[in-house]
PDB file of C-alpha atoms in Angstrom:
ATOM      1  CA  UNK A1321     115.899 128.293  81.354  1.00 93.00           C
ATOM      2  CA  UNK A1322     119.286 128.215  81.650  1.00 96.00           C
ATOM      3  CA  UNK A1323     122.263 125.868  80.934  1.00 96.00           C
ATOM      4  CA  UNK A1324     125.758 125.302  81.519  1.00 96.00           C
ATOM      5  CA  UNK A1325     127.880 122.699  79.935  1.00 96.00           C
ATOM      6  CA  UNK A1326     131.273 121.752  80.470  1.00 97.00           C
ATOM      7  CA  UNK A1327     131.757 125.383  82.306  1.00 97.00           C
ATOM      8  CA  UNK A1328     135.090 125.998  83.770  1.00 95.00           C
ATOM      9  CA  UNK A1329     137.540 128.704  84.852  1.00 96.00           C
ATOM     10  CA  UNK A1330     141.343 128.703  85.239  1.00 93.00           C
ATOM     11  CA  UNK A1331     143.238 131.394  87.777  1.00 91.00           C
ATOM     12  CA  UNK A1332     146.438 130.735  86.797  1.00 86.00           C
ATOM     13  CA  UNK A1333     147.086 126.584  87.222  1.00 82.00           C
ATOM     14  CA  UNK A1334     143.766 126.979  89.735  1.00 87.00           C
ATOM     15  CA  UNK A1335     140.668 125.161  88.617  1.00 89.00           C
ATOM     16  CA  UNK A1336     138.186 126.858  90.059  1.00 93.00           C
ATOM     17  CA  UNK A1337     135.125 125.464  88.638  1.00 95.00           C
ATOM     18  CA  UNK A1338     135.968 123.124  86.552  1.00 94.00           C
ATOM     19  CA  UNK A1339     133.647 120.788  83.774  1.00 95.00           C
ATOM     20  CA  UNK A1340     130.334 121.692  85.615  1.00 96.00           C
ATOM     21  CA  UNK A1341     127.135 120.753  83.371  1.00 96.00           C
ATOM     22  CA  UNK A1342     123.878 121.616  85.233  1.00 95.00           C
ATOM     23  CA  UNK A1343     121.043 123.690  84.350  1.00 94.00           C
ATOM     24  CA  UNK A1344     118.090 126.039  86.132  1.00 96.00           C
ATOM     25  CA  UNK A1345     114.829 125.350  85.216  1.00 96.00           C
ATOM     26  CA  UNK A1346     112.674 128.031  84.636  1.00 96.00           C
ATOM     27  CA  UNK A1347     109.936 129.107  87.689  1.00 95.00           C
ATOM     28  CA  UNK A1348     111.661 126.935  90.354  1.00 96.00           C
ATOM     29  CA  UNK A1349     113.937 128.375  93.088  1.00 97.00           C
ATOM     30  CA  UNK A1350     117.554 126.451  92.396  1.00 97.00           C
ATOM     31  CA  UNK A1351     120.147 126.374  95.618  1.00 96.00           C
ATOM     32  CA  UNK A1352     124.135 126.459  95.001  1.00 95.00           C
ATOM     33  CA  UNK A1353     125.406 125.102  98.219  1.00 93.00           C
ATOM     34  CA  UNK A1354     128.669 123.545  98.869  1.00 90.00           C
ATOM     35  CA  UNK A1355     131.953 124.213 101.352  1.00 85.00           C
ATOM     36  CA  UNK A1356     134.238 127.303 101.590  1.00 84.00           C
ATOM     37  CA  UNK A1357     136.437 127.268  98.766  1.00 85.00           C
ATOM     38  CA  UNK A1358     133.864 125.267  96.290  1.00 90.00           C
ATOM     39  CA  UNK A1359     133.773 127.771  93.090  1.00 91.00           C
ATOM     40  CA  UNK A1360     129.491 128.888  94.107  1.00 93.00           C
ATOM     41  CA  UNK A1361     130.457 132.544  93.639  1.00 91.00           C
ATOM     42  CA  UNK A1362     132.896 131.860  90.981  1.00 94.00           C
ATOM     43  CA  UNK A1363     130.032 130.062  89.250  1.00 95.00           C
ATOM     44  CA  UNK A1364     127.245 132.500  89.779  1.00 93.00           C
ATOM     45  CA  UNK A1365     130.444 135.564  88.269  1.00 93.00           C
ATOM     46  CA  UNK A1366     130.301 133.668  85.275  1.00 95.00           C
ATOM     47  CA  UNK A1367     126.846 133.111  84.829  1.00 95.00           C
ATOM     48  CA  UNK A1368     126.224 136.899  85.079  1.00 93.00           C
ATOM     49  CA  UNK A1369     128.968 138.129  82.663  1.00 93.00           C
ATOM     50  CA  UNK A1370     131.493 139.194  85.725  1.00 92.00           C
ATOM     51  CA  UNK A1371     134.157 136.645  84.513  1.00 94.00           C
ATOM     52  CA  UNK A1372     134.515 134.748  81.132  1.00 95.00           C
ATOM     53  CA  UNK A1373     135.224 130.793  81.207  1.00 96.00           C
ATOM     54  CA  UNK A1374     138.261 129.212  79.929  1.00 95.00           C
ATOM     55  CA  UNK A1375     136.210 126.527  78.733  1.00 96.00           C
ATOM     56  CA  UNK A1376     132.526 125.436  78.868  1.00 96.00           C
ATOM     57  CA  UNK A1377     129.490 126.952  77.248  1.00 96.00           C
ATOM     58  CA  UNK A1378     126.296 128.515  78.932  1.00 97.00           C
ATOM     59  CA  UNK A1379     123.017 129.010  77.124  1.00 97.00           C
ATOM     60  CA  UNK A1380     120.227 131.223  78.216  1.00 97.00           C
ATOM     61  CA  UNK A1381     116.866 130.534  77.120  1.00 95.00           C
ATOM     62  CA  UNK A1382     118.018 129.074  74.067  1.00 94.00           C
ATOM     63  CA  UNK A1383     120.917 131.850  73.076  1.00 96.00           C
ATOM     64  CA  UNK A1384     124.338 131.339  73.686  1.00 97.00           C
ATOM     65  CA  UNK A1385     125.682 133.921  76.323  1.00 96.00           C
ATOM     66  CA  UNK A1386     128.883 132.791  76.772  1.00 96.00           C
ATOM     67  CA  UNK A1387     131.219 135.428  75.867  1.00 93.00           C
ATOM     68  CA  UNK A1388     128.490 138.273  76.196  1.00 94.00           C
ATOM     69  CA  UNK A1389     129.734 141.665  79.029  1.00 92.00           C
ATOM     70  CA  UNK A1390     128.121 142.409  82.073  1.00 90.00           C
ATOM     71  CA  UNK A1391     125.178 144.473  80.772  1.00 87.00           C
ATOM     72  CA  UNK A1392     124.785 142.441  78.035  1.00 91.00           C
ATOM     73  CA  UNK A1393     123.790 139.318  79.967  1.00 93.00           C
ATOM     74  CA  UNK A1394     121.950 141.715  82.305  1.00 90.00           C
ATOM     75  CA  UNK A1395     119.900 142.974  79.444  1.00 88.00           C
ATOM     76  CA  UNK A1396     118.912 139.564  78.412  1.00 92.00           C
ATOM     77  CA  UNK A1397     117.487 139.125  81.820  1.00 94.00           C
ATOM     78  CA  UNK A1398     119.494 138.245  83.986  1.00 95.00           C
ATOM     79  CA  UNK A1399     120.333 140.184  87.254  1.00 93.00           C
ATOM     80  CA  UNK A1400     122.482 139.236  90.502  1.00 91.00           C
ATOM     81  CA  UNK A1401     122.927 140.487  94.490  1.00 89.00           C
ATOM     82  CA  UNK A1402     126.416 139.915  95.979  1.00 81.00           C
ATOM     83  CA  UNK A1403     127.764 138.761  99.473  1.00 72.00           C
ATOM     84  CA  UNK A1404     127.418 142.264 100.580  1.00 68.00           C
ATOM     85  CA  UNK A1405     125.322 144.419 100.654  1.00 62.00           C
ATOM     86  CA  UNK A1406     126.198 146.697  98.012  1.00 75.00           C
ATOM     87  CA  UNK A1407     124.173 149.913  97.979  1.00 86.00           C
ATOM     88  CA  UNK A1408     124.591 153.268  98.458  1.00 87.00           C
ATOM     89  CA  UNK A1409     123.381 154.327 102.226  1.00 91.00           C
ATOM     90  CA  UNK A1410     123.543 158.035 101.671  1.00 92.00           C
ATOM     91  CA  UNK A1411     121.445 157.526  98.594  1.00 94.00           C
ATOM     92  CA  UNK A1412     117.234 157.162  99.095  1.00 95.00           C
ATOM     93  CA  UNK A1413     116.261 154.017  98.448  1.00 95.00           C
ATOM     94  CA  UNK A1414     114.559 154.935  95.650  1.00 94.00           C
ATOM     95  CA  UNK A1415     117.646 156.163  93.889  1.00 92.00           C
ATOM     96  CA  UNK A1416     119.358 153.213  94.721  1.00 92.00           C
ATOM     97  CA  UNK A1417     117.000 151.163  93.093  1.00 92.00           C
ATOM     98  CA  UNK A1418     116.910 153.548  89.904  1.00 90.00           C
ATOM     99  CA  UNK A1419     120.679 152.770  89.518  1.00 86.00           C
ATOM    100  CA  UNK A1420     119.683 148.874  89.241  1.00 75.00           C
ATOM    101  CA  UNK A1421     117.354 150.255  85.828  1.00 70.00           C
ATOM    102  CA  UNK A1422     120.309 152.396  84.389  1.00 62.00           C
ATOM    103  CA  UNK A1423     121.265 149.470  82.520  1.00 61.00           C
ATOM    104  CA  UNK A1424     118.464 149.164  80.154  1.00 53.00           C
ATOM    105  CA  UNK A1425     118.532 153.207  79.456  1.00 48.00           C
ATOM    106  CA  UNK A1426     120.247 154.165  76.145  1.00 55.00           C
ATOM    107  CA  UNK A1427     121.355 157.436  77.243  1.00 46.00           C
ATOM    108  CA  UNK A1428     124.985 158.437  77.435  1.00 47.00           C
ATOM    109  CA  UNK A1429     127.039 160.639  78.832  1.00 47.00           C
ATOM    110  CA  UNK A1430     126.518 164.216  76.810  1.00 48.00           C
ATOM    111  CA  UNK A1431     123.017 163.091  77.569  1.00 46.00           C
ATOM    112  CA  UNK A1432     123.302 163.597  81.271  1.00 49.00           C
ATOM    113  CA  UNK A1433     125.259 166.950  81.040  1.00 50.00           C
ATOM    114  CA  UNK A1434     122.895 168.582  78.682  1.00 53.00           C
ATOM    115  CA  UNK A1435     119.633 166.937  80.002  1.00 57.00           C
ATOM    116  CA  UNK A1436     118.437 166.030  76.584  1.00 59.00           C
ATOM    117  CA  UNK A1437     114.693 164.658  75.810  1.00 62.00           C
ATOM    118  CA  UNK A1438     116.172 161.450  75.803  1.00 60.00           C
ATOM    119  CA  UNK A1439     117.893 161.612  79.330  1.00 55.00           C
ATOM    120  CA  UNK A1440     114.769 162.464  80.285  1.00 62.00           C
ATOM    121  CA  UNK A1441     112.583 159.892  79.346  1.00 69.00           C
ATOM    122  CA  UNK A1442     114.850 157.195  80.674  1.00 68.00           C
ATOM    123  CA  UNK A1443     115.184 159.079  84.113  1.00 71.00           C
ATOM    124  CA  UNK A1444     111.891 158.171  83.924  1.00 81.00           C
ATOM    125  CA  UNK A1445     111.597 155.456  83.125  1.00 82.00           C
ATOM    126  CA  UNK A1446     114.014 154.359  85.514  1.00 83.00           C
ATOM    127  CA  UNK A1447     111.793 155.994  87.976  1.00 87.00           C
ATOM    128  CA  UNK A1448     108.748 153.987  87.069  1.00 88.00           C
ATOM    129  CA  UNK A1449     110.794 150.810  86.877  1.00 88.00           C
ATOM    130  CA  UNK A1450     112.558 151.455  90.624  1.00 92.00           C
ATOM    131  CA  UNK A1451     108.938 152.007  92.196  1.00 94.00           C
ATOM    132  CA  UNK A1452     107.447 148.868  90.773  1.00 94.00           C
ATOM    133  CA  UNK A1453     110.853 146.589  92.103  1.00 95.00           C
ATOM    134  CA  UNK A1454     110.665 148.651  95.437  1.00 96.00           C
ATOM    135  CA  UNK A1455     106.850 148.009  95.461  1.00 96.00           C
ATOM    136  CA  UNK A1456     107.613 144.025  94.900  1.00 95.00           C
ATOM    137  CA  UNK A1457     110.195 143.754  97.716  1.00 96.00           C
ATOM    138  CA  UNK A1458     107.715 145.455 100.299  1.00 96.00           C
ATOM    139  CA  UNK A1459     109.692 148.889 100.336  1.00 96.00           C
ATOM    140  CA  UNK A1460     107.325 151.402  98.410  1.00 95.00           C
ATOM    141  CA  UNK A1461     106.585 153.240 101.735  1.00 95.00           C
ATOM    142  CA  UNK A1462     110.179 154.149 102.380  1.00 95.00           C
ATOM    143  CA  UNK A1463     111.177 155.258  98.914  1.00 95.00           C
ATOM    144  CA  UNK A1464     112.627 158.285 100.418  1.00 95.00           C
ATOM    145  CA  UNK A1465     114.490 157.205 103.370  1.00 96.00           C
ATOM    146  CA  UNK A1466     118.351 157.081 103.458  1.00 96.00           C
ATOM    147  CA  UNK A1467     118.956 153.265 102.217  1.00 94.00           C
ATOM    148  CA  UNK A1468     121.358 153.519 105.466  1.00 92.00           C
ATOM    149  CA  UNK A1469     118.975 154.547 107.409  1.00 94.00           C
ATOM    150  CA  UNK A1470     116.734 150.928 107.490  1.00 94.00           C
ATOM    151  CA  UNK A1471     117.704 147.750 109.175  1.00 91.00           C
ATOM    152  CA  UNK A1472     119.565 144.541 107.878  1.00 89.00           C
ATOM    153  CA  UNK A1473     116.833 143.065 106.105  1.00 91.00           C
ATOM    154  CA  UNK A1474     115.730 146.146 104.838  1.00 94.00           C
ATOM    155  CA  UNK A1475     119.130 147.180 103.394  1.00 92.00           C
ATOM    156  CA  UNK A1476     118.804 143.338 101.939  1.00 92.00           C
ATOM    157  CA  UNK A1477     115.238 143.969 100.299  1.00 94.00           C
ATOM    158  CA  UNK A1478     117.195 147.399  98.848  1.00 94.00           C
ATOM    159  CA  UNK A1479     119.582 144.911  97.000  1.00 93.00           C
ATOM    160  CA  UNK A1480     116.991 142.875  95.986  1.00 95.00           C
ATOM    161  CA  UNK A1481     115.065 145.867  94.401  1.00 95.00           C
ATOM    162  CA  UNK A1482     117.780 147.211  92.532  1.00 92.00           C
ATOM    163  CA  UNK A1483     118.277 143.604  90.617  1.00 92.00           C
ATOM    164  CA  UNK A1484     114.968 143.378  90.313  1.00 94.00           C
ATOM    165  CA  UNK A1485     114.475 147.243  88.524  1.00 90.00           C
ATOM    166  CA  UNK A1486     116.738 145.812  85.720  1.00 87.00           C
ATOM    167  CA  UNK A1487     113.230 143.546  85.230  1.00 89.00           C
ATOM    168  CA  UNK A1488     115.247 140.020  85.245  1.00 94.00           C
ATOM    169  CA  UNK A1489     114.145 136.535  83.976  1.00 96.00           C
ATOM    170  CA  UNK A1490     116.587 134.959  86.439  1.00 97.00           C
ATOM    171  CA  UNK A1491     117.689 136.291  89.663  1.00 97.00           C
ATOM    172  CA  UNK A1492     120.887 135.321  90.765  1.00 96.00           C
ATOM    173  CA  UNK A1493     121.072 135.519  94.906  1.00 95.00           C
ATOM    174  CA  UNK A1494     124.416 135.501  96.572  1.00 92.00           C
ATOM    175  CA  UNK A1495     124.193 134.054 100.114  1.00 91.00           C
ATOM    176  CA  UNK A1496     121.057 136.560 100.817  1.00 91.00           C
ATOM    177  CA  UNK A1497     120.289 135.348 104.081  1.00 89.00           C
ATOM    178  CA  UNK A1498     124.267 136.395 105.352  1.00 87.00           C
ATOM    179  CA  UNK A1499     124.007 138.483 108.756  1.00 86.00           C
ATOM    180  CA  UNK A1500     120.423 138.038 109.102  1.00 88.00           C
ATOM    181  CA  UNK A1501     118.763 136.544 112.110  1.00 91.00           C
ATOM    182  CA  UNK A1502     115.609 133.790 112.150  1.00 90.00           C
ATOM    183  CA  UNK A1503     112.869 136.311 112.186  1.00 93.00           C
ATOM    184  CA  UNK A1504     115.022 138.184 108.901  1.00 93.00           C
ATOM    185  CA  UNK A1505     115.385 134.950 107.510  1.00 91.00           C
ATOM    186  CA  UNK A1506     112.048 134.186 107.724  1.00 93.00           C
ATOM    187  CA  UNK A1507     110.795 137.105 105.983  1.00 94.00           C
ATOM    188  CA  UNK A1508     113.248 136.350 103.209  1.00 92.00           C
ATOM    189  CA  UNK A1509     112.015 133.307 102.447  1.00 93.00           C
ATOM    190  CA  UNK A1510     108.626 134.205 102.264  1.00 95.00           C
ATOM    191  CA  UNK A1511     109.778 137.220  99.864  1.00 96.00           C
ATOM    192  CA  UNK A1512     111.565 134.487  97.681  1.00 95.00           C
ATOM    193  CA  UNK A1513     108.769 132.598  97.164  1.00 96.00           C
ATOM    194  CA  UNK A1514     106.215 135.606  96.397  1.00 95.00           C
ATOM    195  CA  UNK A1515     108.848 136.278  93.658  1.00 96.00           C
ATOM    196  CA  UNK A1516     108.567 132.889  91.984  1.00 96.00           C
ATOM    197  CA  UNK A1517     105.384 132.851  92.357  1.00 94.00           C
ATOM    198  CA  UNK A1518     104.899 135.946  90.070  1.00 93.00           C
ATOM    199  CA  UNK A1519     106.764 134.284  87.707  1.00 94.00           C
ATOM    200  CA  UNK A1520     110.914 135.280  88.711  1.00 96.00           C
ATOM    201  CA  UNK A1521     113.590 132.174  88.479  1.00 97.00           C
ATOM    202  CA  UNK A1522     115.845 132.296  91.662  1.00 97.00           C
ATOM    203  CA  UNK A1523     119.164 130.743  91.678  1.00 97.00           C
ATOM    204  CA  UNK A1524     120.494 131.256  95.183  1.00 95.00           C
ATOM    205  CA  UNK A1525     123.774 130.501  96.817  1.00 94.00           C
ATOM    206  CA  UNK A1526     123.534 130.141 100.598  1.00 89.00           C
ATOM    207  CA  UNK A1527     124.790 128.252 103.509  1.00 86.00           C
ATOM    208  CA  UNK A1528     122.194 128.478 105.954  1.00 87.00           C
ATOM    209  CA  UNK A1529     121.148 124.995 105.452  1.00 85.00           C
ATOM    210  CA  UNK A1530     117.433 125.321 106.748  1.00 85.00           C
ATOM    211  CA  UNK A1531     116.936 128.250 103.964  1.00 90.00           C
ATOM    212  CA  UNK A1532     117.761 126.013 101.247  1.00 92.00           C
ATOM    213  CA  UNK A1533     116.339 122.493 102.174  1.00 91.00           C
ATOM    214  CA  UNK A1534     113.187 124.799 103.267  1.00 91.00           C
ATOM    215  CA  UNK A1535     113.031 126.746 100.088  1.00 93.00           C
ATOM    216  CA  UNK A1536     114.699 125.414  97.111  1.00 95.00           C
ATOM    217  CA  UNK A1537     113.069 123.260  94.585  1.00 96.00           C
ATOM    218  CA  UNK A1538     116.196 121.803  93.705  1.00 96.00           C
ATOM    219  CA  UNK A1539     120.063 121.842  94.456  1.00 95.00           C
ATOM    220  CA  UNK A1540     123.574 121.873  92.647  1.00 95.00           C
ATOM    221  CA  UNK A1541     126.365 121.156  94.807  1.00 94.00           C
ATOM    222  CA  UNK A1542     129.842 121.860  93.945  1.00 94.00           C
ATOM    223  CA  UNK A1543     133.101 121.045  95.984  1.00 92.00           C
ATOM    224  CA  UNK A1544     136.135 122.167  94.761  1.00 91.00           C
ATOM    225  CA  UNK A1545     134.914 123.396  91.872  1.00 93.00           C
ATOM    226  CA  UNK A1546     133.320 120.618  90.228  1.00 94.00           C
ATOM    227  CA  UNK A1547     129.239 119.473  90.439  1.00 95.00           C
ATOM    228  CA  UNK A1548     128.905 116.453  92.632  1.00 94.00           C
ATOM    229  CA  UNK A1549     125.786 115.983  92.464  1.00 93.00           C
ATOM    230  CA  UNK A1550     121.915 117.690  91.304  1.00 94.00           C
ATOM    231  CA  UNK A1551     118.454 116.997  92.885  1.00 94.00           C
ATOM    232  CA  UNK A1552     115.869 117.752  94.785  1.00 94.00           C
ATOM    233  CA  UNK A1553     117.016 118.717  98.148  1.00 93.00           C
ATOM    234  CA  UNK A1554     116.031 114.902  99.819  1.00 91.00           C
ATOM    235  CA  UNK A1555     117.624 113.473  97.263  1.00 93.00           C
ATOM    236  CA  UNK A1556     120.811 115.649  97.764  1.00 91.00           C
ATOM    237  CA  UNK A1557     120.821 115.093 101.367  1.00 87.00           C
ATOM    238  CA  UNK A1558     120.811 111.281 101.333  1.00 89.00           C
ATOM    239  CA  UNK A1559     123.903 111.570  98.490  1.00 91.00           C
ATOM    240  CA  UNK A1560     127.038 109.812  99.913  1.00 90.00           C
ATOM    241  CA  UNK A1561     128.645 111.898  98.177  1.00 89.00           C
ATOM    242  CA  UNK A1562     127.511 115.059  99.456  1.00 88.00           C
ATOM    243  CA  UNK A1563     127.659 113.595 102.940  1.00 86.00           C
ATOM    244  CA  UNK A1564     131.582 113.160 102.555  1.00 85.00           C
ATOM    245  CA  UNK A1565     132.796 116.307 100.859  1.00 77.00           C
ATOM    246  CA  UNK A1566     130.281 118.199 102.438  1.00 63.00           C
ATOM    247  CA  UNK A1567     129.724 117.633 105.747  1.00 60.00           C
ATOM    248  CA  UNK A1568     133.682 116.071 106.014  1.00 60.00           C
ATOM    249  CA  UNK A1569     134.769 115.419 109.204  1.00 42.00           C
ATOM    250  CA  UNK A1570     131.427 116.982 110.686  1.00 42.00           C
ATOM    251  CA  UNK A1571     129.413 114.161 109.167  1.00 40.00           C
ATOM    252  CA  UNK A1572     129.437 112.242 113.201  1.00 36.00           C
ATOM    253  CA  UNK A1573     127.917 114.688 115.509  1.00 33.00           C
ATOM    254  CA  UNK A1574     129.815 118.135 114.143  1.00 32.00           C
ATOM    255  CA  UNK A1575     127.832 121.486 114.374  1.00 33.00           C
ATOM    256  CA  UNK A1576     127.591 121.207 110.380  1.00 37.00           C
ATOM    257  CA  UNK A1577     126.428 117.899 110.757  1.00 40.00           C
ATOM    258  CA  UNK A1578     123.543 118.516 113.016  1.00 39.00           C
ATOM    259  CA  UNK A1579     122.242 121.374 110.938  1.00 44.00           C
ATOM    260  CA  UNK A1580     121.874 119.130 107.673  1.00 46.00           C
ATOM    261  CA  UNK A1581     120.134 116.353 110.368  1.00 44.00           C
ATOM    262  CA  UNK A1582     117.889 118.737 111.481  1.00 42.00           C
ATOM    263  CA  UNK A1583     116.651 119.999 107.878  1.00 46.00           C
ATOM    264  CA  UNK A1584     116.671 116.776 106.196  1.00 44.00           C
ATOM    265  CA  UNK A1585     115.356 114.115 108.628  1.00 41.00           C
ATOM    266  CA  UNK A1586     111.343 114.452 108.540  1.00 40.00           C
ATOM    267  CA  UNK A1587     110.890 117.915 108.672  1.00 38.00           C
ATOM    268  CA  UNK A1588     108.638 118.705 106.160  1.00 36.00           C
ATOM    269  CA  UNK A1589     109.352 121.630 103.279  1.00 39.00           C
ATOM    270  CA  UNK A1590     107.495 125.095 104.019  1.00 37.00           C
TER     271      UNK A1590
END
């Protein structure tokens, strides 16, 4: 589904990401993982249009969307959550998750002040698209409730809905699991998979190591900035590799260390 090639980005004489080729294949759940400092957000920001590589090309679903803005990679279906939580708590959750369709309405401006036929009909629109992504994350009952007003996970769902109202191809996760406890994280996982399983890519970045190795089909890691390595997630774990520039001086006994153990060593995948 998607593809990037040769993708890098420069920040002054900073590489970082730098020569990555790796792609996302379409209807399986892919996991960025990596240390602090590794380029996964940088990657996913220019994969969605936030920044635009210094060198590299990236091709979705055939079409070349390297150099395309924000909303124009979101129109081609693409959509993306962030570290935090970004929504609107004095908002309903509804209207939070209308603001996530905005970007496939046409009207402008003058259309909003005058409330012209065509504002309108994409209010609605936007409307009918927000209750269907809120109905998909499990949030259709509490459409009217202050977004603030629900807990973690349901603030996190909120997110998720208003990517999902843009009605994406791919969605783009950043570290959604962040500040949630087991139970939460449970719940999300489950939610992840009901999404692929109705036919949504998911490209996730996360470090909660039993998320991915229990949920992704298949993993990227970077470390500073470059791919080291791409496969399934037993495959990644037995990488040499991975084991030395990811796990680092945690690889003998280190809290990092045990949490890879634990999720890789004969535990089989939910």
């Amino acid at each position: 589904m998607l593809e990037v090639q040769d993708l890098g980005i420069r920040f002054g004489g900073l590489h970082a990401v730098r020569d990555v080729t790796a792609t996302i294949p379409a209807g399986h759940i892919t996991a960025i993982i990596g240390p602090n400092g590794a380029g996964k957000s940088t990657f996913f920001n220019l994969i969605s249009g936030f920044y635009k590589p210094t060198s590299g090309r990236i091709r979705f679903q055939g079409e070349d969307i390297t150099r395309l803005r924000t909303h124009e990679v979101v129109s081609r279906g693409i959509a993306r959550t962030f570290q935090t939580t970004t929504i609107y708590k004095e908002l309903s959750v509804l209207d939070n998750a209308m603001i996530g369709h905005r970007v496939r309405t046409r009207a402008g401006l003058l259309d909003a002040l005058l409330r012209t036929g065509r504002e309108r009909r994409d209010e609605e629109e936007s409307r009918a698209g927000a209750l269907r992504a809120l109905e998909r994350v499990g949030l259709a009952a509490q459409a009217g409730r202050p977004a603030g007003a629900l807990t973690q996970e349901g603030q996190k769902r909120v997110g998720i809905a208003m990517a999902l109202s843009s009605d994406p191809k791919l969605l783009l996760l950043d570290e959604p699991a962040a500040g949630m406890n087991p139970e939460e994280t449970v719940n999300l996982m489950a939610l992840i998979r009901e999404l692929v399983s109705g036919g949504l890519t998911v490209a996730l970045v996360e470090h909660k190591m039993s998320l991915v190795m229990g949920l992704a089909d298949g993993i990227v890691v970077l470390h500073h900035g470059q791919k080291i390595a791409q496969g399934t997630p037993g495959e990644v774990s037995r990488d040499p590799a991975v084991i030395e520039a990811y796990l680092g001086g945690h690889a003998h006994g280190g809290q990092m260390g045990q949490t890879i153990t634990a999720t890789t060593t004969g535990a089989p995948r939910a």
